[in-house]
GROMACS .gro file of N, CA and C in nm:
model
  279
    1MET      N    1  -0.655   0.943  -0.757
    1MET     CA    2  -0.576   0.834  -0.706
    1MET      C    3  -0.444   0.832  -0.783
    2ARG      N    4  -0.334   0.818  -0.710
    2ARG     CA    5  -0.204   0.806  -0.775
    2ARG      C    6  -0.111   0.720  -0.690
    3VAL      N    7  -0.013   0.661  -0.756
    3VAL     CA    8   0.088   0.583  -0.687
    3VAL      C    9   0.201   0.677  -0.648
    4LEU      N   10   0.244   0.667  -0.523
    4LEU     CA   11   0.353   0.750  -0.474
    4LEU      C   12   0.487   0.678  -0.478
    5ALA      N   13   0.485   0.548  -0.449
    5ALA     CA   14   0.610   0.471  -0.442
    5ALA      C   15   0.576   0.323  -0.449
    6GLU      N   16   0.679   0.245  -0.481
    6GLU     CA   17   0.660   0.100  -0.493
    6GLU      C   18   0.791   0.027  -0.470
    7GLU      N   19   0.780  -0.089  -0.411
    7GLU     CA   20   0.888  -0.187  -0.408
    7GLU      C   21   0.830  -0.311  -0.477
    8SER      N   22   0.882  -0.343  -0.594
    8SER     CA   23   0.825  -0.451  -0.676
    8SER      C   24   0.806  -0.579  -0.597
    9TRP      N   25   0.692  -0.640  -0.618
    9TRP     CA   26   0.652  -0.766  -0.554
    9TRP      C   27   0.655  -0.758  -0.402
   10SER      N   28   0.640  -0.637  -0.350
   10SER     CA   29   0.640  -0.621  -0.206
   10SER      C   30   0.526  -0.528  -0.161
   11TRP      N   31   0.530  -0.403  -0.204
   11TRP     CA   32   0.428  -0.307  -0.162
   11TRP      C   33   0.414  -0.194  -0.263
   12MET      N   34   0.301  -0.124  -0.252
   12MET     CA   35   0.273  -0.007  -0.335
   12MET      C   36   0.199   0.093  -0.247
   13LEU      N   37   0.244   0.218  -0.252
   13LEU     CA   38   0.183   0.325  -0.173
   13LEU      C   39   0.100   0.414  -0.265
   14PHE      N   40  -0.025   0.435  -0.227
   14PHE     CA   41  -0.120   0.516  -0.305
   14PHE      C   42  -0.159   0.640  -0.226
   15ASP      N   43  -0.199   0.743  -0.300
   15ASP     CA   44  -0.255   0.863  -0.240
   15ASP      C   45  -0.387   0.894  -0.311
   16ASP      N   46  -0.490   0.914  -0.234
   16ASP     CA   47  -0.621   0.952  -0.289
   16ASP      C   48  -0.666   1.079  -0.218
   17GLU      N   49  -0.631   1.191  -0.277
   17GLU     CA   50  -0.668   1.322  -0.223
   17GLU      C   51  -0.626   1.338  -0.076
   18GLY      N   52  -0.502   1.301  -0.047
   18GLY     CA   53  -0.448   1.319   0.088
   18GLY      C   54  -0.461   1.198   0.178
   19VAL      N   55  -0.538   1.101   0.139
   19VAL     CA   56  -0.551   0.977   0.217
   19VAL      C   57  -0.458   0.874   0.152
   20GLN      N   58  -0.369   0.816   0.233
   20GLN     CA   59  -0.272   0.722   0.180
   20GLN      C   60  -0.310   0.578   0.214
   21TYR      N   61  -0.286   0.492   0.115
   21TYR     CA   62  -0.314   0.349   0.129
   21TYR      C   63  -0.187   0.272   0.096
   22LEU      N   64  -0.167   0.164   0.169
   22LEU     CA   65  -0.053   0.076   0.145
   22LEU      C   66  -0.106  -0.061   0.107
   23SER      N   67  -0.064  -0.108  -0.008
   23SER     CA   68  -0.102  -0.240  -0.056
   23SER      C   69   0.021  -0.329  -0.045
   24VAL      N   70   0.012  -0.434   0.036
   24VAL     CA   71   0.127  -0.519   0.067
   24VAL      C   72   0.100  -0.661   0.017
   25VAL      N   73   0.197  -0.716  -0.055
   25VAL     CA   74   0.188  -0.855  -0.101
   25VAL      C   75   0.228  -0.945   0.015
   26CYS      N   76   0.140  -1.040   0.047
   26CYS     CA   77   0.162  -1.132   0.159
   26CYS      C   78   0.149  -1.276   0.110
   27GLY      N   79   0.194  -1.368   0.192
   27GLY     CA   80   0.180  -1.510   0.163
   27GLY      C   81   0.308  -1.569   0.109
   28SER      N   82   0.307  -1.701   0.094
   28SER     CA   83   0.425  -1.770   0.040
   28SER      C   84   0.384  -1.861  -0.075
   29VAL      N   85   0.299  -1.956  -0.051
   29VAL     CA   86   0.251  -2.043  -0.158
   29VAL      C   87   0.143  -1.972  -0.238
   30GLY      N   88   0.047  -1.917  -0.167
   30GLY     CA   89  -0.058  -1.837  -0.230
   30GLY      C   90  -0.036  -1.691  -0.195
   31LEU      N   91  -0.026  -1.607  -0.296
   31LEU     CA   92  -0.003  -1.465  -0.271
   31LEU      C   93  -0.136  -1.390  -0.266
   32TYR      N   94  -0.142  -1.291  -0.179
   32TYR     CA   95  -0.260  -1.208  -0.166
   32TYR      C   96  -0.215  -1.071  -0.115
   33ASN      N   97  -0.300  -0.972  -0.133
   33ASN     CA   98  -0.268  -0.837  -0.086
   33ASN      C   99  -0.344  -0.805   0.041
   34VAL      N  100  -0.276  -0.735   0.129
   34VAL     CA  101  -0.341  -0.672   0.244
   34VAL      C  102  -0.331  -0.523   0.216
   35ASP      N  103  -0.446  -0.459   0.202
   35ASP     CA  104  -0.455  -0.317   0.168
   35ASP      C  105  -0.504  -0.242   0.290
   36ILE      N  106  -0.421  -0.148   0.339
   36ILE     CA  107  -0.460  -0.074   0.459
   36ILE      C  108  -0.457   0.076   0.431
   37CYS      N  109  -0.539   0.147   0.505
   37CYS     CA  110  -0.538   0.292   0.502
   37CYS      C  111  -0.441   0.337   0.611
   38LEU      N  112  -0.346   0.421   0.575
   38LEU     CA  113  -0.250   0.468   0.673
   38LEU      C  114  -0.317   0.563   0.771
   39THR      N  115  -0.274   0.556   0.895
   39THR     CA  116  -0.323   0.650   0.995
   39THR      C  117  -0.261   0.787   0.967
   40PRO      N  118  -0.318   0.892   1.022
   40PRO     CA  119  -0.257   1.024   1.003
   40PRO      C  120  -0.112   1.028   1.051
   41GLU      N  121  -0.082   0.957   1.158
   41GLU     CA  122   0.055   0.954   1.210
   41GLU      C  123   0.149   0.883   1.113
   42GLU      N  124   0.103   0.772   1.056
   42GLU     CA  125   0.184   0.699   0.958
   42GLU      C  126   0.207   0.784   0.833
   43SER      N  127   0.103   0.853   0.787
   43SER     CA  128   0.116   0.940   0.670
   43SER      C  129   0.215   1.053   0.697
   44ALA      N  130   0.210   1.110   0.816
   44ALA     CA  131   0.303   1.217   0.852
   44ALA      C  132   0.447   1.165   0.854
   45SER      N  133   0.465   1.042   0.904
   45SER     CA  134   0.599   0.982   0.905
   45SER      C  135   0.651   0.961   0.764
   46VAL      N  136   0.565   0.918   0.674
   46VAL     CA  137   0.604   0.899   0.534
   46VAL      C  138   0.647   1.033   0.474
   47THR      N  139   0.570   1.137   0.503
   47THR     CA  140   0.601   1.269   0.451
   47THR      C  141   0.737   1.318   0.503
   48CYS      N  142   0.763   1.294   0.629
   48CYS     CA  143   0.888   1.341   0.691
   48CYS      C  144   1.008   1.251   0.661
   49ASP      N  145   0.987   1.121   0.668
   49ASP     CA  146   1.100   1.027   0.664
   49ASP      C  147   1.112   0.947   0.535
   50GLY      N  148   1.015   0.954   0.446
   50GLY     CA  149   1.025   0.888   0.317
   50GLY      C  150   0.984   0.742   0.317
   51THR      N  151   1.026   0.674   0.210
   51THR     CA  152   0.978   0.538   0.187
   51THR      C  153   1.038   0.434   0.281
   52GLY      N  154   1.141   0.469   0.355
   52GLY     CA  155   1.193   0.374   0.455
   52GLY      C  156   1.088   0.338   0.557
   53VAL      N  157   1.006   0.436   0.593
   53VAL     CA  158   0.896   0.412   0.688
   53VAL      C  159   0.794   0.317   0.626
   54VAL      N  160   0.766   0.336   0.498
   54VAL     CA  161   0.670   0.251   0.428
   54VAL      C  162   0.723   0.109   0.420
   55ALA      N  163   0.851   0.094   0.386
   55ALA     CA  164   0.911  -0.040   0.376
   55ALA      C  165   0.907  -0.112   0.510
   56ALA      N  166   0.933  -0.039   0.618
   56ALA     CA  167   0.929  -0.100   0.751
   56ALA      C  168   0.787  -0.143   0.787
   57LEU      N  169   0.689  -0.059   0.758
   57LEU     CA  170   0.549  -0.095   0.785
   57LEU      C  171   0.508  -0.214   0.700
   58ALA      N  172   0.549  -0.214   0.574
   58ALA     CA  173   0.515  -0.326   0.484
   58ALA      C  174   0.572  -0.457   0.537
   59ARG      N  175   0.696  -0.454   0.586
   59ARG     CA  176   0.756  -0.576   0.644
   59ARG      C  177   0.675  -0.625   0.762
   60THR      N  178   0.629  -0.532   0.845
   60THR     CA  179   0.546  -0.569   0.960
   60THR      C  180   0.416  -0.635   0.914
   61VAL      N  181   0.354  -0.578   0.812
   61VAL     CA  182   0.230  -0.635   0.758
   61VAL      C  183   0.258  -0.774   0.701
   62MET      N  184   0.368  -0.790   0.627
   62MET     CA  185   0.401  -0.921   0.568
   62MET      C  186   0.423  -1.028   0.674
   63LEU      N  187   0.488  -0.991   0.783
   63LEU     CA  188   0.518  -1.088   0.889
   63LEU      C  189   0.395  -1.128   0.969
   64LYS      N  190   0.300  -1.036   0.984
   64LYS     CA  191   0.181  -1.064   1.066
   64LYS      C  192   0.057  -1.000   1.003
   65PRO      N  193   0.017  -1.050   0.884
   65PRO     CA  194  -0.098  -0.987   0.817
   65PRO      C  195  -0.226  -0.991   0.899
   66SER      N  196  -0.242  -1.092   0.981
   66SER     CA  197  -0.365  -1.102   1.061
   66SER      C  198  -0.379  -0.985   1.158
   67ALA      N  199  -0.269  -0.927   1.199
   67ALA     CA  200  -0.274  -0.813   1.291
   67ALA      C  201  -0.331  -0.688   1.224
   68PHE      N  202  -0.334  -0.688   1.091
   68PHE     CA  203  -0.383  -0.573   1.015
   68PHE      C  204  -0.520  -0.599   0.952
   69GLN      N  205  -0.580  -0.712   0.984
   69GLN     CA  206  -0.708  -0.748   0.924
   69GLN      C  207  -0.816  -0.644   0.951
   70ALA      N  208  -0.816  -0.586   1.070
   70ALA     CA  209  -0.918  -0.485   1.103
   70ALA      C  210  -0.901  -0.359   1.020
   71ARG      N  211  -0.780  -0.335   0.970
   71ARG     CA  212  -0.754  -0.215   0.889
   71ARG      C  213  -0.762  -0.243   0.739
   72HIS      N  214  -0.783  -0.370   0.703
   72HIS     CA  215  -0.788  -0.408   0.561
   72HIS      C  216  -0.905  -0.338   0.492
   73VAL      N  217  -0.877  -0.281   0.374
   73VAL     CA  218  -0.979  -0.213   0.294
   73VAL      C  219  -1.029  -0.312   0.189
   74ASP      N  220  -1.144  -0.370   0.213
   74ASP     CA  221  -1.200  -0.469   0.120
   74ASP      C  222  -1.224  -0.405  -0.017
   75GLY      N  223  -1.187  -0.479  -0.121
   75GLY     CA  224  -1.212  -0.434  -0.257
   75GLY      C  225  -1.128  -0.316  -0.301
   76PHE      N  226  -1.018  -0.290  -0.234
   76PHE     CA  227  -0.936  -0.174  -0.269
   76PHE      C  228  -0.892  -0.176  -0.414
   77SER      N  229  -0.847  -0.291  -0.462
   77SER     CA  230  -0.795  -0.298  -0.599
   77SER      C  231  -0.901  -0.268  -0.705
   78LYS      N  232  -1.027  -0.279  -0.667
   78LYS     CA  233  -1.137  -0.251  -0.760
   78LYS      C  234  -1.191  -0.109  -0.747
   79ARG      N  235  -1.135  -0.032  -0.655
   79ARG     CA  236  -1.180   0.107  -0.638
   79ARG      C  237  -1.151   0.189  -0.762
   80LEU      N  238  -1.235   0.287  -0.782
   80LEU     CA  239  -1.220   0.378  -0.894
   80LEU      C  240  -1.082   0.446  -0.890
   81GLY      N  241  -1.009   0.432  -0.998
   81GLY     CA  242  -0.881   0.500  -1.011
   81GLY      C  243  -0.759   0.418  -0.976
   82VAL      N  244  -0.775   0.306  -0.909
   82VAL     CA  245  -0.659   0.226  -0.868
   82VAL      C  246  -0.589   0.167  -0.990
   83SER      N  247  -0.662   0.099  -1.077
   83SER     CA  248  -0.600   0.040  -1.197
   83SER      C  249  -0.535   0.145  -1.284
   84GLU      N  250  -0.602   0.258  -1.299
   84GLU     CA  251  -0.547   0.367  -1.380
   84GLU      C  252  -0.420   0.424  -1.318
   85ALA      N  253  -0.417   0.436  -1.186
   85ALA     CA  254  -0.298   0.487  -1.117
   85ALA      C  255  -0.180   0.392  -1.136
   86ILE      N  256  -0.207   0.263  -1.127
   86ILE     CA  257  -0.101   0.164  -1.148
   86ILE      C  258  -0.050   0.170  -1.291
   87ALA      N  259  -0.139   0.179  -1.386
   87ALA     CA  260  -0.099   0.186  -1.527
   87ALA      C  261  -0.015   0.311  -1.553
   88ALA      N  262  -0.056   0.424  -1.499
   88ALA     CA  263   0.019   0.548  -1.518
   88ALA      C  264   0.157   0.538  -1.453
   89TRP      N  265   0.165   0.475  -1.337
   89TRP     CA  266   0.292   0.455  -1.268
   89TRP      C  267   0.386   0.370  -1.352
   90ARG      N  268   0.334   0.263  -1.408
   90ARG     CA  269   0.416   0.172  -1.491
   90ARG      C  270   0.470   0.244  -1.615
   91VAL      N  271   0.386   0.326  -1.677
   91VAL     CA  272   0.429   0.400  -1.796
   91VAL      C  273   0.538   0.501  -1.759
   92ALA      N  274   0.522   0.567  -1.645
   92ALA     CA  275   0.617   0.669  -1.603
   92ALA      C  276   0.753   0.611  -1.563
   93LYS      N  277   0.753   0.486  -1.521
   93LYS     CA  278   0.878   0.422  -1.478
   93LYS      C  279   0.958   0.395  -1.600
   0.00000   0.00000   0.00000
């Protein structure tokens, strides 16, 4: 697991052996994350077009998180390697 990109207080893009996950900060009074697994098409767009695609998808998730509920990965932040990937990303920055 590793972090590929981040926009502080907005989203973080992860890669786990070729599978990409997007963790998006949502809410206004109470903040929470919506963590989704990118589709193969979304991952290909990220590879070709960069983080602009990720930022656009994150904005869509922020505006309508309920539309992504079916794609939400429960317990993502507790998955093996996520905390370590975030810590390594912070040190590298």
